[in-house]
Each structure stands twice: as structure tokens, then as C-alpha cells.
Amino acid sequence: MKLPAFEYACPATLSEAVALLASHDGDAKAIAGGQSLVPMLAFRVASPSLLVDLRKLPGLDQIKITEAGVHLGALVRWRDIEDDARLRRSHPLLAAAIKHVAHYQIRNRGTVGGSVAHADPAAEMPGIVVTCEATIAVTGKSGARVIAADEFFQGALTTALASDEIITEIRLPAWPAGRRFGFEEFALRRGDFAIAAAAVFYDLDAAGRAANAHVGVIGVGDRPARLPSVEAVLNGARVDADTIAKAAAATSAAVTPQDDIHASAAYRRSLVGTMVERALVAAAG
Ligand SMILES: Cc1cc2nc3c(=O)[nH]c(=O)nc-3n(C[C@H](O)[C@H](O)[C@H](O)COP(=O)(O)OP(=O)(O)OC[C@H]3O[C@@H](n4cnc5c(N)ncnc54)[C@H](O)[C@@H]3O)c2cc1C
């Protein structure tokens, strides 16, 4: 399908890119891997007058691992995460989730910044960002700011980003040794978007009980969400079969998915409980 006509720019600096985005009265769009935007252009879901290609912006393809955590430059691709063996230790939940993203060709081009900016409710990376309480560093014409994950996602394909702002980095807090985690997803085919998925982690206190539990769900609402009622089931409890069953039931009770062409709301509600159950079994094991 032919794309609509647009102007194209490929700036070499962040300030130039921001100035270009600000120059078209909100009608310019950044393009990173193009794996979501190009289909949207083809289907006329988007028709910006200017595309600002981010690929030459220096330093945005870096993965930095420090005591503060894992910082992913916005242009880091799925494949870069998969290939970086350090991440399997420094952020095993991220590494586990990214295995489910898309197909080989798309993984070679798609970026973390593009995924977070696109804000598909069934995408893995926004789910990890919310579950892990990541922050999103952005730069626009009024300067740089850092946005908390729970403020960033505002609905399906809707974020707190202003039209002249570019995501520069996604910052995941440090991952302590010994943390328990699990990521489980159900999709119609391998590499498809999730029908439902769950990301969970918790630490163990001195008595072997769960503490600091984080439970995030994907594909069961207009944005990824943490489930405080399920986290409350886990915190202070031994993560045994009884606790896991209660957490799964609390998950299904906490979500309000919609019917769509892929699944009924009732099916998704049940499925996401099963995803949390499986993720907790993996974490406890
Ligand atoms: C067949 C198919 C299957 C897929 N399956 C999955 C899947 O299972 N899971 C999944 O998560 N994704 C999936 N994707 C999407 C894929 O992961 C995309 O790569 C990703 O969602 C967007 O990244 P991108 O770099 O390609 O962004 P682009 O397509 O270039 O841009 C997407 C949006 O983000 C904006 N944008 C991009 N970068 C920035 C930035 N740094 N700052 C501000 N705005 C920015 C653009 O303006 C645009 O609005 C699939 C895509 C296809 C085509």
C-alpha cells in the first residue's frame, strides 16, 4: 500500500530533531524503527506532514548498566536487548519479556523508545516499564524532563508526550540479586501481540515471605497496569499453591477488559489470571 506524501528529515543532533518536530504545528512525527508507524501511515491512521528520522541521533542506541539500574537509550532495538548477555543477570524480567516481542525482522528494527511512545496496550515493553516503575527521559523544545511510568501511559496509543518531545532514555531501577520473577504471555501465534500477559516480581524477607511484590498485566485494558490488590495478596505471604491461587483469582477480579475480535472480555479476564498464576509458579520455583 502506498504511503501518504510527507517531507522527510534525518537530523544529526537532538536539538535539531526537537526543532524540526516543533516546526510543523504538531503535525510532524518522529520515526525510529518504523515498525508501528509505517503500517499506520499505510492504513492512513497517521498522516504527518513531516517525518523526523531519529536514527542518526548520537548515543541513543546505548545500554548502560550501573548501580542505579538499566538505562536503555530510546534507539535500543529488541535485538540489542536479546544479544546483550549482561541483561539476563542485570534485568532478567526485561530479558524474559522481550523474547515475546514480534518476529525476527521486526526485532532487528523496532526500538524500545518507539514501543513506549506508541503505547500499544498489548505490547510487552510498556508493561515492563509500568511493572518496574521505570522513568522515561524526554527532551522537547521547553527542555528535558523525566516522566514516571504511571503518568506516561494515558490510554491506548496515548501518552504524556508533547508533540515536540523525543524519548531519549528509559530507566529501569536496579534489580537486586535473588529477586523472584516471572513473565508469562499468551498470543495467538509466536511473536504476535499478547492476548494477555503478566509480569511479576517480589523479594523475599528473612522469613522467606514475599515483600515488595509488583504485579503488572498487559492486554487487558487500555494501558498496562499494576494490580495493587494482587500485590497485597502476595506481600507478607509465603508464595505457595494457596497464595498463588488467591493471587490468580484476585487478578481476574481486578481487571475490566473489553470484548474485541481476538477474545471476549470474560476469556481475557480468566486468561490473565492464569498468566499471573504461571508467572508466580515460575517465580516461586
Ligand atoms: C507484524 C508486527 C508484529 C509486532 N508484534 C509486536 C509484539 O508482539 N510486541 C510488541 O511490543 N510490538 C510488536 N510490534 C511492534 C514493534 O515492536 C515496533 O517496533 C514498536 O512498537 C515501535 O517501535 P519502532 O521503533 O518501530 O517505532 P516507530 O514505528 O518508528 O514509531 C512508533 C511511534 O513512536 C513514535 N516514536 C518513535 N520513537 C520515538 C522517540 N524516541 N521519541 C518519541 N516518539 C517516538 C513515532 O512517532 C510513532 O508515533 C509488531 C509490529 C509488527 C509490524
Coordinates of C-alpha atoms and ligand atoms in Angstrom, one line a residue:
M1 CA 0.0 0.0 0.0
K2 CA 1.4 3.5 -0.9
L3 CA 2.2 5.8 2.0
P4 CA 0.7 9.3 2.0
A5 CA 3.1 12.1 0.9
F6 CA 5.3 13.6 3.6
E7 CA 8.5 15.6 4.0
Y8 CA 11.5 13.8 5.5
A9 CA 14.4 14.9 7.6
C10 CA 17.2 13.0 9.2
P11 CA 18.9 15.4 11.7
A12 CA 22.2 14.7 13.4
T13 CA 21.5 16.3 16.7
L14 CA 18.8 16.1 19.3
S15 CA 18.2 19.8 19.4
E16 CA 17.8 19.8 15.6
A17 CA 15.3 16.9 15.8
V18 CA 13.3 18.7 18.5
A19 CA 13.3 22.0 16.5
L20 CA 12.0 20.0 13.4
L21 CA 9.2 18.3 15.5
A22 CA 8.2 21.7 16.8
S23 CA 8.2 23.3 13.4
H24 CA 5.0 21.8 12.0
D25 CA 2.3 22.8 14.5
G26 CA 2.1 19.3 16.0
D27 CA 1.9 17.7 12.5
A28 CA 5.5 16.3 12.5
K29 CA 6.2 12.8 13.8
A30 CA 9.4 11.1 14.9
I31 CA 10.3 7.8 13.2
A32 CA 12.6 5.3 14.8
G33 CA 12.3 1.6 13.6
G34 CA 9.2 2.4 11.6
Q35 CA 7.6 -0.9 12.6
S36 CA 4.5 0.6 14.0
L37 CA 4.5 4.0 12.3
V38 CA 4.9 2.8 8.7
P39 CA 1.8 0.4 8.9
M40 CA -0.1 3.4 10.5
L41 CA 0.9 5.5 7.5
A42 CA -0.1 2.8 5.1
F43 CA -3.5 2.5 6.7
R44 CA -3.9 6.3 6.9
V45 CA -4.2 6.1 10.7
A46 CA -1.5 8.7 10.7
S47 CA -0.6 11.2 8.0
P48 CA 2.0 13.6 9.3
S49 CA 3.4 16.3 7.0
L50 CA 7.0 15.7 8.2
L51 CA 8.8 12.6 9.4
V52 CA 11.8 13.2 11.6
D53 CA 14.1 10.2 11.4
L54 CA 15.9 9.7 14.7
R55 CA 18.4 7.1 13.6
K56 CA 21.4 9.4 13.4
L57 CA 21.0 10.9 16.9
P58 CA 24.2 10.1 18.8
G59 CA 24.2 8.0 21.9
L60 CA 20.6 6.9 21.9
D61 CA 21.5 3.3 21.0
Q62 CA 23.4 2.6 24.2
I63 CA 22.5 0.2 27.0
K64 CA 24.0 1.4 30.3
I65 CA 24.1 -0.8 33.4
T66 CA 25.1 0.8 36.6
E67 CA 24.3 0.5 40.3
A68 CA 21.3 2.8 39.6
G69 CA 19.8 0.3 37.2
V70 CA 19.5 -0.4 33.5
H71 CA 19.2 2.6 31.2
L72 CA 18.1 1.9 27.7
G73 CA 18.6 4.6 25.0
A74 CA 15.5 5.1 23.0
L75 CA 17.0 3.6 19.9
V76 CA 18.0 0.3 21.5
R77 CA 16.3 -2.4 19.4
W78 CA 14.7 -5.6 20.6
R79 CA 17.6 -7.5 19.1
D80 CA 20.2 -5.4 21.0
I81 CA 18.5 -6.4 24.3
E82 CA 18.4 -10.1 23.2
D83 CA 22.1 -10.0 22.3
D84 CA 23.3 -8.3 25.5
A85 CA 24.1 -11.2 27.8
R86 CA 24.6 -8.7 30.8
L87 CA 20.9 -8.1 30.8
R88 CA 20.0 -11.7 31.6
R89 CA 21.6 -11.0 35.0
S90 CA 21.0 -7.3 35.4
H91 CA 17.4 -7.4 34.4
P92 CA 16.1 -10.9 33.8
L93 CA 12.5 -9.8 33.7
L94 CA 13.2 -7.4 30.8
A95 CA 15.1 -10.2 29.1
A96 CA 12.3 -12.7 29.6
A97 CA 9.6 -10.3 28.3
I98 CA 11.5 -9.1 25.2
K99 CA 11.7 -12.7 24.0
H100 CA 8.0 -12.4 23.2
V101 CA 8.2 -9.2 21.1
A102 CA 7.4 -9.7 17.4
H103 CA 9.2 -11.6 14.7
Y104 CA 12.9 -11.7 13.7
Q105 CA 12.7 -8.9 11.0
I106 CA 10.8 -6.6 13.3
R107 CA 13.1 -7.3 16.2
N108 CA 16.0 -6.0 14.0
R109 CA 14.4 -2.6 13.6
G110 CA 11.9 -2.0 16.4
T111 CA 13.1 0.2 19.2
V112 CA 12.2 0.5 22.9
G113 CA 11.6 4.2 22.5
G114 CA 9.2 3.6 19.6
S115 CA 7.3 0.9 21.6
V116 CA 6.9 3.1 24.6
A117 CA 5.9 6.2 22.5
H118 CA 3.4 4.0 20.5
A119 CA 1.8 2.7 23.8
D120 CA 0.0 -0.3 22.4
P121 CA -1.9 -1.8 25.4
A122 CA -0.8 -5.3 24.3
A123 CA 2.9 -4.5 23.9
E124 CA 5.5 -6.0 26.3
M125 CA 7.8 -3.1 26.9
P126 CA 5.2 -0.7 28.2
G127 CA 4.1 -3.5 30.6
I128 CA 7.7 -3.9 31.9
V129 CA 8.0 -0.1 32.2
V130 CA 4.9 0.1 34.4
T131 CA 5.6 -3.0 36.4
C132 CA 9.1 -2.0 37.2
E133 CA 8.3 1.7 37.9
A134 CA 10.7 2.8 35.2
T135 CA 11.0 6.5 34.3
I136 CA 11.1 7.9 30.8
A137 CA 13.5 10.7 30.0
V138 CA 12.3 13.0 27.2
T139 CA 13.5 16.2 25.6
G140 CA 11.4 18.9 23.9
K141 CA 11.5 22.5 23.0
S142 CA 11.0 23.5 26.6
G143 CA 13.8 21.3 27.8
A144 CA 14.3 17.9 29.3
R145 CA 12.0 16.2 31.9
V146 CA 11.6 12.7 33.4
I147 CA 8.1 11.2 33.4
A148 CA 7.1 8.4 35.8
A149 CA 5.7 5.3 34.1
D150 CA 2.2 5.5 35.8
E151 CA 1.8 9.1 34.4
F152 CA 3.2 8.3 31.0
F153 CA 0.6 5.9 29.6
Q154 CA -2.8 7.6 29.4
G155 CA -4.8 5.2 27.2
A156 CA -4.5 3.1 24.1
L157 CA -1.9 4.8 21.8
T158 CA -2.0 7.8 24.1
T159 CA 0.9 9.1 26.3
A160 CA 2.0 12.2 28.2
L161 CA 4.5 13.1 25.4
A162 CA 4.1 16.5 23.8
S163 CA 4.2 16.6 20.0
D164 CA 7.7 18.1 20.1
E165 CA 9.1 15.7 22.7
I166 CA 11.5 12.9 22.0
I167 CA 12.1 10.0 24.3
T168 CA 15.8 9.8 25.0
E169 CA 16.1 7.0 27.6
I170 CA 14.1 4.5 29.6
R171 CA 15.4 4.0 33.1
L172 CA 14.7 0.8 34.9
P173 CA 15.5 0.7 38.6
A174 CA 18.3 -1.6 39.8
W175 CA 17.4 -5.3 40.1
P176 CA 18.7 -6.9 43.3
A177 CA 20.3 -10.4 43.3
G178 CA 17.9 -13.1 44.5
R179 CA 14.7 -11.3 43.3
R180 CA 12.0 -13.7 42.2
F181 CA 10.3 -13.1 38.9
G182 CA 8.2 -14.5 36.1
F183 CA 6.8 -13.3 32.7
E184 CA 4.0 -15.2 31.0
E185 CA 2.2 -14.4 27.8
F186 CA -0.5 -15.9 25.7
A187 CA -0.6 -14.9 22.0
L188 CA -2.3 -16.4 19.0
R189 CA 1.0 -17.1 17.3
R190 CA 4.6 -16.7 18.5
G191 CA 5.6 -13.1 18.1
D192 CA 2.1 -11.7 17.9
F193 CA 0.9 -9.1 20.4
A194 CA -0.3 -10.6 23.7
I195 CA -3.9 -11.5 24.2
A196 CA -2.9 -11.3 27.8
A197 CA 0.4 -11.3 29.7
A198 CA 1.7 -10.9 33.2
A199 CA 4.9 -9.7 34.7
V200 CA 5.6 -10.3 38.3
F201 CA 8.4 -9.9 40.8
Y202 CA 8.9 -9.9 44.5
D203 CA 11.8 -10.0 47.0
L204 CA 12.0 -12.5 49.9
D205 CA 12.2 -11.3 53.5
A206 CA 14.4 -13.0 56.2
A207 CA 11.4 -15.4 57.0
G208 CA 11.0 -16.4 53.3
R209 CA 7.9 -14.3 52.8
A210 CA 7.2 -12.1 49.7
A211 CA 7.9 -8.4 50.0
N212 CA 7.9 -5.5 47.5
A213 CA 5.6 -7.5 45.2
H214 CA 4.9 -6.0 41.8
V215 CA 2.3 -7.5 39.5
G216 CA 1.7 -6.0 36.1
V217 CA -0.8 -7.1 33.4
I218 CA -0.8 -6.5 29.6
G219 CA -3.5 -6.7 27.1
V220 CA -6.5 -6.5 29.5
G221 CA -7.2 -2.7 29.5
D222 CA -6.4 0.4 27.5
R223 CA -2.9 0.5 29.1
P224 CA -0.6 -1.7 31.1
A225 CA -1.4 -1.7 34.8
R226 CA -0.1 -2.8 38.1
L227 CA -2.6 -4.6 40.3
P228 CA -2.3 -3.4 44.0
S229 CA -5.0 -5.9 45.2
V230 CA -2.9 -8.8 43.9
E231 CA 0.3 -7.4 45.3
A232 CA -1.5 -7.2 48.7
V233 CA -2.2 -10.9 48.5
L234 CA 1.5 -11.6 48.0
N235 CA 3.2 -9.2 50.4
G236 CA 3.9 -10.9 53.7
A237 CA 2.8 -14.3 52.4
R238 CA 4.7 -17.5 51.5
V239 CA 4.3 -17.9 47.8
D240 CA 2.8 -21.4 47.9
A241 CA 0.0 -23.0 46.0
D242 CA -2.7 -21.4 48.2
T243 CA -1.3 -17.9 47.8
I244 CA -0.8 -18.4 44.1
A245 CA -4.5 -19.5 43.7
K246 CA -5.6 -16.4 45.7
A247 CA -3.4 -14.1 43.6
A248 CA -4.8 -15.6 40.3
A249 CA -8.4 -15.1 41.5
A250 CA -7.7 -11.6 42.6
T251 CA -6.2 -10.8 39.2
S252 CA -9.3 -11.9 37.3
A253 CA -11.4 -9.8 39.8
A254 CA -9.3 -6.7 39.3
V255 CA -9.3 -6.3 35.5
T256 CA -12.0 -5.0 33.2
P257 CA -11.0 -6.0 29.7
Q258 CA -13.3 -5.3 26.6
D259 CA -14.6 -7.8 24.0
D260 CA -12.7 -7.5 20.7
I261 CA -12.2 -9.6 17.6
H262 CA -9.5 -11.7 19.3
A263 CA -11.2 -12.6 22.6
S264 CA -14.2 -11.9 24.8
A265 CA -13.8 -9.9 27.9
A266 CA -14.6 -13.0 30.0
Y267 CA -12.0 -15.1 28.3
R268 CA -9.3 -12.4 28.8
R269 CA -10.3 -12.0 32.5
S270 CA -9.8 -15.7 33.0
L271 CA -6.7 -15.9 30.9
V272 CA -4.8 -13.1 32.7
G273 CA -5.5 -14.9 36.0
T274 CA -3.8 -18.0 34.5
M275 CA -0.9 -15.8 33.3
V276 CA -0.3 -14.5 36.8
E277 CA -0.6 -18.0 38.2
R278 CA 2.0 -19.3 35.8
A279 CA 4.3 -16.4 36.4
L280 CA 4.1 -16.9 40.1
V281 CA 4.8 -20.6 39.8
A282 CA 7.9 -19.7 37.8
A283 CA 8.9 -17.1 40.3
A284 CA 8.5 -19.4 43.3
G285 CA 10.3 -22.3 41.5
Ligands
LIG1 C1 3.8 -7.8 12.4 C2 4.2 -7.0 13.7 C3 4.2 -7.6 14.9 C4 4.5 -7.0 16.0 N1 4.5 -7.6 17.2 C5 4.8 -7.0 18.4 C6 4.7 -7.6 19.6 O1 4.4 -8.8 19.8 N2 5.0 -6.9 20.7 C7 5.4 -5.5 20.6 O2 5.6 -4.9 21.7 N3 5.5 -4.9 19.5 C8 5.2 -5.6 18.3 N4 5.3 -4.9 17.1 C9 5.6 -3.5 17.1 C10 7.1 -3.3 17.2 O3 7.7 -3.8 18.4 C11 7.5 -1.9 17.0 O4 8.9 -1.9 16.6 C12 7.4 -0.9 18.1 O5 6.1 -1.0 18.7 C13 7.6 0.5 17.7 O6 9.0 0.7 17.6 P1 9.6 1.4 16.3 O7 11.0 1.8 16.7 O8 9.4 0.6 15.1 O9 8.7 2.8 16.3 P2 8.1 3.6 15.0 O10 7.2 2.7 14.3 O11 9.2 4.3 14.3 O12 7.3 4.7 15.8 C14 6.2 4.3 16.6 C15 5.6 5.6 17.2 O13 6.5 6.1 18.2 C16 7.0 7.4 17.9 N5 8.4 7.4 18.3 C17 9.3 6.5 17.9 N6 10.5 6.7 18.6 C18 10.3 7.8 19.4 C19 11.1 8.5 20.3 N7 12.3 8.2 20.6 N8 10.5 9.6 21.0 C20 9.2 9.9 20.7 N9 8.4 9.3 19.9 C21 8.9 8.2 19.2 C22 6.7 7.6 16.5 O14 6.5 9.0 16.2 C23 5.4 6.8 16.3 O15 4.3 7.5 16.8 C24 4.9 -5.6 16.0 C25 5.0 -4.9 14.7 C26 4.6 -5.6 13.6 C27 4.7 -4.9 12.3

